[in-house]
């Protein structure tokens, strides 16, 4: 009958409309997938390092990218894609959150458990696979991402950046930027994790300042100079010729056999490394005031720049570490 034909026609139309709606949904999903960012260094396609991205896409610019660690952890960090050919991965930053709190909660690069001989190596974060912080807060807190222990690198780069600078301003705000160029990390496992874990362990009484300090590697300045580095040292260090600008040095002891991790910008040749170097072990034999990420930089007052003290700029800046 005519009514049956109309009903069948309506059913056919509804079926066609349903199929058309399904097809439209498929097309939209396909378009969305096509427009999603699958480029290397995106969240959907993380890279092993910033160098990997730069080698694959030579036009890549400075900024935030997604990387993946050897254990499969995906993380976002800053890539310097322009310095000396680019491909530098930000892996960590050392930040002093409280100079008056000696080896307290924020001192992850030394000890969060006080000045304690029972923890001679401190928290051990220079040589373990713990991670903390984030790229965006690298100038307001300590930072360590999986790249620190999973990237195979040949050189390091350090930036000295004032506290509280946002990520997009890291490079322009840095008053010191320098890098090694001799491929030294190849001798020590390809990263600082291996250097400290397998070659130059950090801890109280593991050596002396006269015989057991780690390597001092020559640096190339991208921003700054030997003169600037020298001008930022405590006056007593300069007058006693305890630090030679133009290097970055690892695992340096002081007179009492307490241990610092890194001496940024200098080869430390004296006995008072705690006034210049950063990070290290968890026990400081001379005085608890030397314990912390920035150690004894306030020995003669916070930010005073007199005697054994660093100035305020040094005290209120982070030191960032990059690999390539």
Backbone as CSV, one residue per row, in Angstrom:
resi,resn,N_x,N_y,N_z,CA_x,CA_y,CA_z,C_x,C_y,C_z
1,UNK,0.835,-1.191,0.000,0.000,0.000,0.000,0.875,1.248,0.000
2,UNK,0.200,2.357,-0.223,0.940,3.635,-0.271,1.565,3.962,1.080
3,UNK,0.822,3.635,2.197,1.351,3.923,3.535,2.597,3.090,3.836
4,UNK,2.559,1.823,3.398,3.717,0.956,3.630,4.944,1.465,2.862
5,UNK,4.715,1.880,1.634,5.820,2.410,0.830,6.427,3.653,1.478
6,UNK,5.550,4.524,2.018,6.041,5.737,2.697,6.860,5.374,3.942
7,UNK,6.377,4.378,4.689,7.101,3.951,5.906,8.465,3.371,5.553
8,UNK,8.479,2.543,4.485,9.763,1.959,4.057,10.727,3.041,3.587
9,UNK,10.158,4.037,2.880,10.999,5.134,2.382,11.598,5.930,3.536
10,UNK,10.767,6.191,4.579,11.253,6.926,5.749,12.354,6.140,6.480
11,UNK,12.135,4.813,6.558,13.150,3.962,7.200,14.469,4.020,6.429
12,UNK,14.367,3.972,5.099,15.572,4.031,4.260,16.279,5.369,4.417
13,UNK,15.466,6.450,4.483,16.066,7.790,4.648,16.784,7.895,5.986
14,UNK,16.161,7.389,7.052,16.776,7.430,8.383,18.076,6.621,8.408
15,UNK,18.049,5.489,7.707,19.263,4.661,7.648,20.393,5.400,6.928
16,UNK,20.016,6.065,5.822,21.019,6.835,5.080,21.567,7.987,5.913
17,UNK,20.676,8.653,6.656,21.109,9.758,7.507,22.070,9.262,8.591
18,UNK,21.787,8.109,9.152,22.651,7.543,10.184,24.037,7.217,9.619
19,UNK,24.030,6.590,8.425,25.306,6.243,7.803,26.095,7.497,7.435
20,UNK,25.370,8.538,6.971,26.037,9.797,6.625,26.657,10.445,7.855
21,UNK,25.931,10.405,8.967,26.438,10.962,10.225,27.696,10.221,10.679
22,UNK,27.682,8.890,10.530,28.856,8.095,10.899,30.061,8.450,10.032
23,UNK,29.784,8.614,8.726,30.866,8.964,7.805,31.442,10.336,8.123
24,UNK,30.566,11.295,8.488,31.039,12.630,8.857,31.929,12.565,10.101
25,UNK,31.519,11.723,11.061,32.314,11.578,12.289,33.689,11.002,11.971
26,UNK,33.719,10.043,11.052,35.003,9.442,10.662,35.901,10.479,9.986
27,UNK,35.281,11.296,9.109,36.049,12.339,8.409,36.615,13.341,9.407
28,UNK,35.789,13.776,10.373,36.246,14.732,11.389,37.387,14.153,12.211
29,UNK,37.228,12.893,12.633,38.284,12.236,13.418,39.568,12.148,12.610
30,UNK,39.413,11.842,11.326,40.585,11.753,10.451,41.271,13.098,10.316
31,UNK,40.474,14.152,10.191,41.034,15.502,10.077,41.751,15.903,11.366
32,UNK,41.108,15.576,12.510,41.738,15.904,13.798,43.067,15.184,13.963
33,UNK,43.089,13.913,13.560,44.327,13.133,13.661,45.402,13.715,12.755
34,UNK,44.975,14.141,11.575,45.949,14.697,10.625,46.507,16.017,11.113
35,UNK,45.644,16.785,11.838,46.100,18.099,12.304,46.897,18.017,13.599
36,UNK,46.829,16.876,14.315,47.606,16.702,15.543,49.097,16.741,15.211
37,UNK,49.876,17.221,16.183,51.305,17.397,15.956,52.033,16.069,16.160
38,UNK,52.505,15.512,15.064,53.278,14.274,15.132,54.752,14.525,14.843
39,UNK,55.159,15.786,14.813,56.553,16.091,14.509,57.453,15.615,15.644
40,UNK,58.695,15.314,15.321,59.635,14.843,16.333,59.837,15.908,17.400
41,UNK,59.670,15.500,18.653,59.758,16.446,19.757,58.403,16.909,20.248
42,UNK,57.324,16.409,19.612,55.974,16.679,20.090,55.602,15.626,21.131
43,UNK,54.488,15.856,21.829,54.063,14.914,22.865,53.721,13.558,22.264
44,UNK,53.228,13.558,21.016,52.874,12.305,20.348,54.069,11.603,19.727
45,UNK,55.192,12.326,19.623,56.394,11.756,19.006,57.647,12.293,19.705
46,UNK,57.812,11.921,20.974,58.953,12.452,21.734,60.287,11.927,21.204
47,UNK,61.314,12.743,21.363,62.653,12.391,20.870,63.528,11.915,22.018
48,UNK,64.661,11.335,21.693,65.583,10.868,22.722,66.386,12.024,23.319
49,UNK,66.562,13.099,22.547,67.322,14.256,23.024,67.044,15.437,22.106
50,UNK,67.451,16.609,22.529,67.320,17.789,21.673,68.227,17.676,20.451
51,UNK,69.369,17.020,20.605,70.265,16.819,19.462,69.588,15.948,18.404
52,UNK,68.848,14.947,18.835,68.099,14.087,17.915,67.120,14.934,17.087
53,UNK,66.434,15.851,17.752,65.489,16.729,17.047,66.222,17.626,16.057
54,UNK,67.307,18.229,16.504,68.046,19.167,15.658,68.621,18.463,14.431
55,UNK,69.107,17.254,14.617,69.658,16.511,13.483,68.575,16.115,12.488
56,UNK,67.375,15.844,12.999,66.265,15.462,12.135,65.607,16.673,11.476
57,UNK,65.487,17.766,12.252,64.852,18.999,11.760,65.797,20.167,12.012
58,UNK,66.730,20.421,11.097,67.766,21.454,11.305,67.215,22.860,11.560
59,UNK,65.967,23.116,11.153,65.392,24.453,11.345,64.751,24.625,12.722
60,UNK,64.819,23.611,13.578,64.220,23.692,14.919,64.779,24.887,15.689
61,UNK,63.908,25.543,16.449,64.282,26.734,17.200,64.307,26.470,18.705
62,UNK,64.914,27.375,19.461,64.934,27.284,20.919,63.507,27.164,21.463
63,UNK,63.338,26.387,22.518,62.032,26.287,23.145,61.792,24.959,23.818
64,UNK,60.543,24.703,24.168,60.163,23.492,24.894,59.829,22.362,23.923
65,UNK,60.330,21.188,24.228,60.073,19.995,23.416,59.811,18.816,24.347
66,UNK,59.225,17.771,23.787,58.995,16.544,24.544,60.059,15.510,24.190
67,UNK,60.617,14.902,25.238,61.624,13.858,25.077,61.150,12.593,25.793
68,UNK,61.837,11.505,25.526,61.501,10.243,26.180,62.773,9.606,26.727
69,UNK,62.716,9.195,27.983,63.871,8.563,28.610,64.002,7.109,28.199
70,UNK,65.093,6.501,28.573,65.331,5.108,28.221,64.319,4.173,28.868
71,UNK,63.698,4.625,29.955,62.690,3.786,30.621,61.288,4.052,30.092
72,UNK,61.170,4.906,29.069,59.871,5.194,28.480,59.164,6.401,29.054
73,UNK,59.760,7.050,30.041,59.151,8.238,30.635,59.199,9.408,29.653
74,UNK,58.034,10.006,29.395,57.967,11.184,28.525,58.003,12.439,29.397
75,UNK,58.829,13.380,29.028,58.959,14.612,29.806,59.198,15.790,28.869
76,UNK,58.875,16.969,29.354,59.075,18.192,28.568,60.260,18.962,29.145
77,UNK,61.125,19.444,28.265,62.240,20.249,28.731,62.612,21.283,27.675
78,UNK,63.570,22.113,28.037,63.991,23.206,27.161,65.146,22.736,26.275
79,UNK,65.069,23.107,25.000,66.143,22.812,24.056,66.750,24.113,23.544
80,UNK,68.065,24.227,23.638,68.784,25.315,22.969,69.191,24.793,21.603
81,UNK,68.542,25.306,20.579,68.748,24.814,19.221,69.647,25.724,18.380
82,UNK,70.282,26.702,19.022,71.070,27.655,18.238,72.524,27.793,18.680
83,UNK,72.831,27.579,19.944,74.202,27.742,20.417,75.124,26.699,19.796
84,UNK,76.152,27.167,19.123,77.188,26.277,18.563,76.591,25.124,17.759
85,UNK,75.577,25.423,16.961,74.941,24.387,16.161,73.694,23.789,16.769
86,UNK,73.423,24.109,18.045,72.193,23.668,18.693,72.215,22.223,19.147
87,UNK,71.039,21.768,19.604,70.905,20.394,20.075,71.248,20.187,21.536
88,UNK,71.153,21.252,22.353,71.486,21.166,23.778,70.228,20.905,24.591
89,UNK,70.269,19.881,25.455,69.129,19.485,26.282,69.313,19.960,27.720
90,UNK,68.351,20.744,28.231,68.357,21.105,29.645,68.005,19.869,30.468
91,UNK,68.918,19.456,31.355,68.682,18.248,32.157,68.532,18.530,33.645
92,UNK,69.024,19.694,34.111,68.937,19.956,35.553,69.213,21.420,35.849
93,UNK,68.825,21.823,37.057,69.210,23.138,37.577,69.408,23.026,39.079
94,UNK,70.365,23.791,39.573,70.636,23.843,41.014,70.190,25.206,41.510
95,UNK,69.266,25.201,42.469,68.630,26.421,42.969,68.724,26.430,44.492
96,UNK,69.133,27.542,45.044,69.174,27.676,46.503,67.904,28.377,46.962
97,UNK,67.030,27.624,47.625,65.742,28.205,48.010,65.798,28.904,49.358
98,UNK,66.821,28.594,50.166,66.885,29.190,51.507,68.312,29.082,52.034
99,UNK,69.070,30.155,51.896,70.468,30.136,52.362,70.554,29.944,53.874
100,UNK,69.501,30.332,54.578,69.540,30.214,56.034,69.148,28.812,56.504
101,UNK,68.512,28.062,55.638,68.142,26.680,55.974,69.232,25.743,55.478
102,UNK,70.092,25.322,56.345,71.267,24.540,55.962,70.947,23.044,55.881
103,UNK,71.025,22.518,54.651,70.695,21.112,54.388,69.293,20.779,54.900
104,UNK,68.330,21.566,54.406,66.925,21.366,54.753,66.157,20.909,53.513
105,UNK,64.842,20.994,53.557,63.970,20.348,52.567,64.305,20.676,51.112
106,UNK,64.744,21.892,50.814,64.987,22.267,49.428,66.367,21.938,48.898
107,UNK,67.232,21.386,49.734,68.626,21.163,49.338,68.817,19.773,48.735
108,UNK,68.168,19.547,47.586,68.195,18.222,46.973,69.550,17.864,46.376
109,UNK,70.350,18.871,46.035,71.665,18.602,45.425,72.775,18.473,46.481
110,UNK,72.388,18.475,47.745,73.341,18.191,48.828,72.651,17.224,49.794
111,UNK,71.987,17.759,50.823,71.294,16.890,51.767,70.052,17.585,52.299
112,UNK,68.974,16.841,52.378,67.748,17.366,52.990,67.610,16.881,54.430
113,UNK,68.661,16.257,54.962,68.584,15.623,56.287,69.570,16.223,57.279
114,UNK,69.928,17.487,57.042,70.822,18.146,57.975,72.276,17.779,57.754
115,UNK,73.148,18.431,58.479,74.585,18.161,58.419,74.866,16.930,59.276
116,UNK,74.973,15.764,58.644,74.943,14.511,59.384,76.019,13.564,58.858
117,UNK,76.958,13.201,59.708,78.049,12.307,59.305,77.528,10.920,58.916
118,UNK,76.300,10.586,59.345,75.712,9.299,58.965,75.242,9.273,57.512
119,UNK,75.192,10.464,56.885,74.839,10.570,55.462,75.956,11.312,54.734
120,UNK,77.139,10.720,54.664,78.305,11.426,54.109,78.128,11.821,52.650
121,UNK,77.289,11.083,51.927,77.045,11.419,50.522,75.813,12.265,50.310
122,UNK,75.154,12.672,51.391,73.940,13.456,51.278,72.816,12.662,50.634
123,UNK,71.967,13.346,49.870,70.831,12.681,49.219,71.254,11.862,48.002
124,UNK,72.447,12.132,47.473,72.971,11.316,46.377,72.373,11.588,45.010
125,UNK,71.719,12.733,44.832,71.007,12.969,43.576,71.917,13.241,42.374
126,UNK,73.186,13.500,42.603,74.121,13.631,41.478,74.377,12.270,40.828
127,UNK,74.090,11.195,41.549,74.452,9.860,41.049,73.330,8.852,41.212
128,UNK,72.068,9.306,41.158,70.941,8.366,41.189,69.920,8.738,40.116
129,UNK,68.830,7.977,40.044,67.850,8.194,38.982,66.564,8.835,39.504
130,UNK,66.643,9.507,40.644,65.501,10.284,41.110,65.327,11.506,40.208
131,UNK,64.093,11.957,40.035,63.823,13.182,39.288,62.961,14.103,40.150
132,UNK,63.013,15.400,39.840,62.214,16.368,40.603,62.134,17.679,39.825
133,UNK,61.124,18.471,40.177,60.949,19.776,39.540,60.391,19.670,38.131
134,UNK,60.366,20.812,37.450,59.856,20.874,36.081,60.611,21.936,35.305
135,UNK,60.554,21.828,33.994,61.247,22.783,33.133,60.798,24.214,33.419
136,UNK,59.498,24.407,33.576,58.970,25.754,33.762,59.337,26.387,35.085
137,UNK,59.713,25.566,36.053,60.085,26.102,37.374,61.571,25.922,37.669
138,UNK,62.372,25.807,36.617,63.798,25.528,36.796,64.565,26.695,37.417
139,UNK,63.964,27.886,37.461,64.632,29.010,38.128,63.988,29.341,39.471
140,UNK,63.013,28.534,39.882,62.380,28.753,41.179,62.526,27.559,42.106
141,UNK,63.102,26.474,41.590,63.275,25.262,42.395,64.319,24.385,41.710
142,UNK,64.799,23.382,42.433,65.714,22.421,41.828,64.988,21.642,40.732
143,UNK,65.755,21.220,39.727,65.176,20.503,38.592,66.123,19.392,38.168
144,UNK,65.528,18.222,37.901,66.295,17.096,37.366,65.337,16.202,36.593
145,UNK,65.578,16.049,35.304,64.697,15.226,34.480,65.409,13.927,34.070
146,UNK,64.689,12.984,33.437,65.319,11.704,33.071,66.501,11.830,32.126
147,UNK,66.592,12.938,31.397,67.736,13.129,30.513,69.056,13.165,31.243
148,UNK,69.019,13.575,32.510,70.245,13.677,33.310,70.990,12.350,33.338
149,UNK,70.243,11.239,33.410,70.895,9.927,33.503,70.670,9.041,32.286
150,UNK,69.841,9.490,31.318,69.548,8.608,30.187,70.117,9.071,28.853
151,UNK,70.518,10.333,28.748,71.090,10.828,27.493,72.578,10.501,27.439
152,UNK,73.037,10.028,26.300,74.470,9.827,26.066,75.010,11.091,25.391
153,UNK,75.835,11.821,26.106,76.323,13.121,25.642,77.847,13.139,25.592
154,UNK,78.378,14.184,25.008,79.828,14.362,24.956,80.282,15.620,25.685
155,UNK,79.388,16.631,25.765,79.754,17.898,26.392,78.623,18.430,27.263
156,UNK,78.956,19.384,28.128,77.965,20.060,28.959,77.987,21.554,28.664
157,UNK,76.881,22.191,28.956,76.793,23.649,28.905,76.127,24.116,30.189
158,UNK,76.616,25.213,30.755,76.056,25.769,31.982,75.568,27.191,31.725
159,UNK,74.403,27.501,32.284,73.862,28.864,32.261,73.657,29.327,33.697
160,UNK,74.037,30.565,33.968,73.751,31.197,35.258,72.610,32.180,35.022
161,UNK,71.448,31.878,35.601,70.229,32.638,35.326,69.630,33.140,36.643
162,UNK,69.267,34.417,36.740,68.631,34.916,37.970,67.366,34.131,38.308
163,UNK,67.079,34.028,39.582,65.886,33.321,40.042,64.608,33.915,39.449
164,UNK,63.607,33.069,39.310,62.235,33.466,38.954,62.064,33.955,37.525
165,UNK,63.008,33.657,36.651,62.857,33.983,35.234,62.021,32.879,34.573
166,UNK,60.992,33.240,33.774,60.208,32.213,33.088,61.001,31.552,31.969
167,UNK,60.528,30.400,31.522,61.287,29.578,30.575,61.658,30.328,29.305
168,UNK,60.742,31.144,28.793,61.040,31.835,27.539,62.151,32.881,27.693
169,UNK,62.496,33.217,28.946,63.525,34.215,29.169,64.851,33.660,29.637
170,UNK,64.970,32.324,29.776,66.187,31.727,30.322,67.440,32.222,29.595
171,UNK,67.403,32.145,28.283,68.615,32.415,27.509,69.017,33.877,27.562
172,UNK,68.059,34.760,27.376,68.384,36.185,27.350,68.746,36.710,28.738
173,UNK,68.200,36.089,29.778,68.486,36.542,31.143,69.818,36.019,31.667
174,UNK,70.338,34.965,31.069,71.584,34.363,31.563,72.740,35.352,31.425
175,UNK,73.446,35.607,32.513,74.604,36.505,32.450,75.900,35.732,32.224
176,UNK,75.847,34.423,32.405,76.953,33.544,32.030,76.378,32.348,31.280
177,UNK,76.931,32.073,30.106,76.615,30.862,29.347,77.925,30.343,28.773
178,UNK,78.273,29.117,29.129,79.527,28.557,28.640,79.396,27.050,28.493
179,UNK,80.275,26.474,27.686,80.173,25.055,27.357,81.560,24.441,27.258
180,UNK,81.596,23.140,27.432,82.834,22.414,27.141,82.813,22.032,25.656
181,UNK,83.977,21.748,25.112,84.044,21.445,23.676,84.974,20.280,23.352
182,UNK,85.541,19.650,24.380,86.532,18.591,24.122,85.968,17.176,24.220
183,UNK,84.638,17.052,24.372,84.032,15.724,24.422,84.366,14.923,25.657
184,UNK,84.634,15.581,26.764,85.143,14.897,27.962,84.196,13.837,28.514
185,UNK,82.882,14.002,28.309,81.935,13.044,28.893,82.093,11.641,28.320
186,UNK,82.674,11.530,27.133,82.885,10.210,26.546,83.784,9.347,27.426
187,UNK,84.662,9.984,28.211,85.549,9.234,29.106,84.836,8.762,30.370
188,UNK,83.669,9.354,30.649,83.031,9.122,31.945,81.590,8.626,31.822
189,UNK,81.285,7.873,30.765,79.988,7.237,30.663,78.921,8.026,29.939
190,UNK,79.245,9.209,29.451,78.309,9.938,28.608,77.377,10.898,29.311
191,UNK,77.461,11.007,30.630,76.642,11.985,31.352,77.185,12.178,32.767
192,UNK,76.648,13.175,33.461,77.140,13.475,34.809,76.738,12.389,35.800
193,UNK,75.619,11.746,35.564,75.213,10.616,36.406,76.320,9.569,36.468
194,UNK,76.826,9.174,35.314,77.892,8.167,35.280,79.202,8.722,35.816
195,UNK,79.481,9.994,35.526,80.722,10.599,36.018,80.800,10.507,37.538
196,UNK,79.693,10.880,38.200,79.709,10.854,39.667,79.530,9.443,40.224
197,UNK,78.716,8.639,39.596,78.427,7.302,40.126,79.625,6.367,39.986
198,UNK,80.279,6.409,38.832,81.281,5.395,38.516,82.727,5.885,38.566
199,UNK,82.926,7.202,38.611,84.292,7.714,38.507,84.689,8.650,39.649
200,UNK,83.789,9.564,40.032,84.130,10.546,41.062,82.999,10.652,42.084
201,UNK,82.840,9.625,42.924,81.740,9.635,43.897,81.862,10.788,44.885
202,UNK,80.704,11.270,45.322,80.619,12.405,46.240,80.398,11.905,47.651
203,UNK,81.193,12.392,48.589,80.995,12.021,49.981,82.116,12.537,50.850
204,UNK,81.818,12.673,52.114,82.814,13.128,53.079,83.947,12.118,53.231
205,UNK,85.166,12.628,53.269,86.363,11.842,53.569,86.704,10.810,52.497
206,UNK,86.260,11.049,51.262,86.634,10.156,50.156,87.925,10.603,49.472
207,UNK,88.478,11.720,49.908,89.702,12.215,49.302,90.126,13.533,49.915
208,UNK,91.180,14.111,49.362,91.710,15.383,49.847,91.764,16.396,48.709
209,UNK,91.787,17.676,49.072,91.790,18.726,48.051,93.112,18.784,47.297
210,UNK,94.163,18.215,47.844,95.466,18.269,47.184,95.676,17.144,46.180
211,UNK,94.935,16.040,46.322,95.221,14.873,45.483,94.023,14.261,44.742
212,UNK,92.798,14.560,45.152,91.681,13.740,44.681,90.540,14.506,44.011
213,UNK,90.747,15.768,43.693,89.695,16.495,42.983,89.481,15.925,41.591
214,UNK,88.268,16.080,41.092,87.923,15.570,39.771,88.404,16.488,38.657
215,UNK,88.014,16.170,37.420,88.544,16.888,36.251,88.062,18.333,36.174
216,UNK,88.961,19.211,35.759,88.641,20.610,35.451,88.681,20.749,33.930
217,UNK,87.542,21.022,33.326,87.402,21.006,31.870,87.379,22.441,31.341
218,UNK,88.197,22.760,30.353,88.173,24.119,29.771,86.808,24.428,29.165
219,UNK,86.425,25.710,29.227,85.127,26.127,28.710,85.272,27.169,27.606
220,UNK,84.236,27.228,26.774,84.108,28.251,25.739,82.925,29.123,26.132
221,UNK,83.141,30.433,26.202,82.069,31.341,26.609,81.165,31.700,25.432
222,UNK,79.860,31.603,25.655,78.867,32.155,24.734,78.363,33.493,25.260
223,UNK,78.367,33.651,26.566,78.014,34.902,27.232,78.889,34.995,28.475
224,UNK,79.632,36.098,28.598,80.510,36.253,29.742,81.971,36.080,29.375
225,UNK,82.824,36.046,30.403,84.267,35.997,30.186,84.949,35.589,31.480
226,UNK,86.244,35.289,31.390,87.028,35.025,32.596,86.933,36.196,33.561
227,UNK,86.976,37.404,33.009,86.928,38.601,33.849,85.619,38.664,34.636
228,UNK,84.494,38.344,33.974,83.207,38.368,34.675,83.164,37.293,35.747
229,UNK,83.618,36.091,35.418,83.644,35.014,36.415,84.457,35.440,37.630
230,UNK,85.627,36.015,37.395,86.484,36.455,38.499,85.800,37.518,39.343
231,UNK,85.086,38.428,38.694,84.431,39.523,39.416,83.299,39.020,40.309
232,UNK,82.789,37.828,40.032,81.691,37.265,40.816,82.172,36.365,41.951
233,UNK,83.471,36.137,42.053,84.018,35.311,43.129,84.117,36.116,44.423
234,UNK,84.031,35.455,45.573,84.258,36.148,46.847,85.657,36.769,46.877
235,UNK,85.796,37.970,47.414,87.095,38.647,47.407,88.237,37.837,48.009
236,UNK,87.970,37.093,49.082,89.046,36.315,49.706,89.537,35.183,48.799
237,UNK,88.657,34.658,47.989,89.062,33.620,47.029,89.987,34.218,45.979
238,UNK,89.651,35.414,45.521,90.470,36.094,44.511,91.836,36.462,45.082
239,UNK,91.851,37.042,46.273,93.118,37.501,46.850,94.051,36.342,47.163
240,UNK,93.490,35.170,47.401,94.308,33.995,47.711,94.544,33.099,46.498
241,UNK,94.058,33.536,45.342,94.280,32.793,44.096,93.820,31.335,44.207
242,UNK,92.641,31.149,44.781,92.147,29.787,44.977,91.343,29.256,43.792
243,UNK,90.962,30.124,42.851,90.131,29.683,41.721,90.634,30.299,40.428
244,UNK,90.737,29.464,39.399,91.203,29.919,38.082,90.017,29.906,37.122
245,UNK,89.563,31.068,36.649,88.413,31.103,35.722,88.734,30.402,34.402
246,UNK,87.657,29.994,33.711,87.820,29.386,32.393,87.638,27.884,32.368
247,UNK,87.035,27.331,33.422,86.854,25.883,33.536,85.510,25.569,34.207
248,UNK,85.100,24.320,34.132,84.090,23.773,35.027,84.701,22.507,35.609
249,UNK,84.604,22.373,36.928,85.274,21.260,37.599,84.276,20.436,38.404
250,UNK,84.567,19.142,38.529,83.648,18.211,39.166,84.321,17.490,40.341
251,UNK,83.535,17.306,41.421,83.967,16.610,42.633,85.255,17.225,43.196
252,UNK,85.047,18.265,44.013,86.166,19.006,44.590,86.043,19.012,46.113
253,UNK,87.125,18.636,46.779,87.160,18.589,48.242,87.650,19.916,48.818
254,UNK,87.272,20.155,50.072,87.851,21.295,50.788,88.888,20.801,51.798
255,UNK,89.390,21.706,52.600,90.487,21.404,53.518,90.118,20.302,54.517
256,UNK,88.833,20.267,54.898,88.384,19.283,55.893,87.896,17.981,55.258
257,UNK,88.140,17.792,53.960,87.747,16.584,53.216,86.245,16.458,52.995
258,UNK,85.521,17.575,53.187,84.121,17.601,52.771,84.091,17.828,51.261
259,UNK,82.981,17.446,50.626,82.990,17.280,49.174,81.935,18.135,48.484
260,UNK,82.368,18.939,47.517,81.445,19.686,46.664,81.271,18.933,45.346
261,UNK,80.199,19.241,44.604,79.912,18.520,43.366,80.474,19.213,42.128
262,UNK,80.183,20.495,41.979,80.565,21.216,40.759,81.079,22.604,41.120
263,UNK,82.168,22.989,40.462,82.694,24.352,40.599,82.447,25.065,39.268
264,UNK,81.356,25.832,39.165,80.972,26.442,37.887,81.911,27.584,37.488
265,UNK,82.490,27.480,36.315,83.298,28.564,35.771,84.744,28.581,36.189
266,UNK,85.149,27.666,37.082,86.514,27.734,37.613,87.135,26.351,37.793
267,UNK,88.467,26.348,37.787,89.271,25.237,38.293,89.656,25.634,39.700
268,UNK,89.168,24.892,40.701,89.407,25.289,42.081,90.694,24.647,42.588
269,UNK,91.639,25.470,42.988,92.963,24.977,43.376,93.284,25.249,44.846
270,UNK,92.330,25.809,45.577,92.569,26.146,46.975,91.914,25.179,47.932
271,UNK,91.734,25.629,49.163,91.231,24.762,50.224,89.826,25.124,50.695
272,UNK,89.226,26.149,50.088,87.919,26.641,50.558,86.851,26.539,49.464
273,UNK,86.735,25.340,48.901,85.823,25.130,47.777,84.375,25.444,48.123
274,UNK,84.021,25.337,49.392,82.624,25.565,49.793,82.172,27.007,49.570
275,UNK,83.109,27.910,49.320,82.743,29.313,49.094,82.360,29.583,47.633
276,UNK,82.702,28.667,46.734,82.515,28.910,45.299,81.691,27.803,44.628
277,UNK,81.930,26.564,45.000,81.317,25.425,44.312,79.900,25.183,44.833
278,UNK,79.176,24.269,44.195,77.773,24.042,44.533,77.496,22.547,44.702
279,UNK,76.470,22.248,45.506,76.067,20.865,45.724,77.145,20.057,46.411
280,UNK,76.843,18.779,46.651,77.858,17.915,47.243,77.308,16.966,48.276
281,UNK,78.153,16.643,49.236,77.817,15.643,50.235,76.986,16.178,51.379
282,UNK,76.768,15.304,52.375,75.867,15.640,53.467,76.531,15.907,54.795
283,UNK,77.875,15.987,54.798,78.541,16.289,56.070,79.679,17.266,55.837
284,UNK,79.641,18.361,56.621,80.647,19.429,56.516,81.323,19.567,57.862
285,UNK,82.564,19.091,57.898,83.251,18.885,59.173,83.575,20.191,59.882
286,UNK,83.848,21.259,59.114,84.241,22.512,59.759,83.075,23.170,60.471
287,UNK,81.905,23.222,59.785,80.762,23.925,60.390,79.483,23.590,59.617
288,UNK,78.367,23.372,60.315,77.094,23.095,59.634,76.662,24.209,58.686
289,UNK,77.150,25.410,58.872,76.767,26.528,57.996,77.233,26.309,56.557
290,UNK,78.122,25.364,56.345,78.591,25.088,54.992,77.708,24.080,54.261
291,UNK,76.719,23.532,54.935,75.885,22.477,54.367,74.718,23.087,53.592
292,UNK,74.503,22.608,52.360,73.408,23.102,51.541,73.809,23.152,50.084
293,UNK,72.842,23.423,49.216,73.139,23.453,47.786,74.141,24.547,47.418
294,UNK,74.051,25.692,48.110,74.998,26.781,47.856,76.011,26.930,48.996
295,UNK,76.102,25.875,49.798,77.196,25.689,50.750,77.458,26.927,51.596
296,UNK,78.693,27.464,51.530,79.064,28.576,52.397,79.106,29.917,51.701
297,UNK,78.275,30.097,50.685,78.316,31.345,49.922,77.887,32.565,50.752
298,UNK,77.335,32.331,51.939,76.920,33.447,52.808,77.780,33.530,54.068
299,UNK,79.001,33.031,53.999,79.846,32.925,55.198,80.035,34.275,55.901
300,UNK,80.208,35.312,55.125,80.355,36.664,55.697,79.143,37.531,55.371
301,UNK,77.965,36.918,55.461,76.723,37.645,55.249,76.061,37.304,53.925
302,UNK,74.743,37.325,53.935,73.958,36.960,52.760,74.113,38.015,51.663
303,UNK,74.656,37.590,50.522,74.726,38.469,49.360,75.602,39.686,49.514
304,UNK,76.509,39.684,50.486,77.300,40.892,50.749,78.437,41.091,49.751
305,UNK,78.964,39.990,49.204,80.098,40.112,48.292,81.364,40.590,48.970
306,UNK,81.481,40.373,50.266,82.682,40.748,51.007,83.267,39.509,51.676
307,UNK,84.567,39.548,51.933,85.222,38.433,52.607,85.058,37.137,51.833
308,UNK,84.393,36.161,52.481,84.170,34.847,51.872,82.791,34.733,51.216
309,UNK,82.009,35.777,51.205,80.639,35.719,50.706,80.526,36.060,49.224
310,UNK,79.577,35.391,48.559,79.206,35.755,47.198,78.282,36.972,47.226
311,UNK,78.172,37.651,46.073,77.248,38.775,46.019,75.811,38.283,45.840
312,UNK,74.875,39.208,45.843,73.464,38.841,45.804,73.079,38.204,44.471
313,UNK,73.661,38.667,43.364,73.334,38.098,42.058,73.668,36.613,42.024
314,UNK,74.841,36.243,42.487,75.251,34.837,42.493,74.351,34.025,43.414
315,UNK,74.087,34.560,44.587,73.297,33.836,45.588,71.863,33.613,45.123
316,UNK,71.339,34.562,44.350,69.944,34.486,43.907,69.844,34.137,42.431
317,UNK,70.691,33.230,41.984,70.651,32.711,40.617,70.719,31.189,40.647
318,UNK,70.202,30.567,39.604,70.339,29.124,39.445,71.482,28.837,38.484
319,UNK,72.014,27.627,38.567,72.966,27.132,37.577,72.272,25.994,36.839
320,UNK,72.119,26.171,35.523,71.455,25.177,34.680,72.505,24.324,33.961
321,UNK,72.161,23.057,33.774,73.059,22.114,33.107,72.384,21.560,31.848
322,UNK,73.113,21.610,30.734,72.645,21.079,29.460,73.623,19.997,28.987
323,UNK,73.097,19.060,28.203,73.932,18.039,27.534,73.842,18.205,26.024
324,UNK,74.919,17.811,25.365,74.861,17.561,23.916,75.884,16.500,23.564
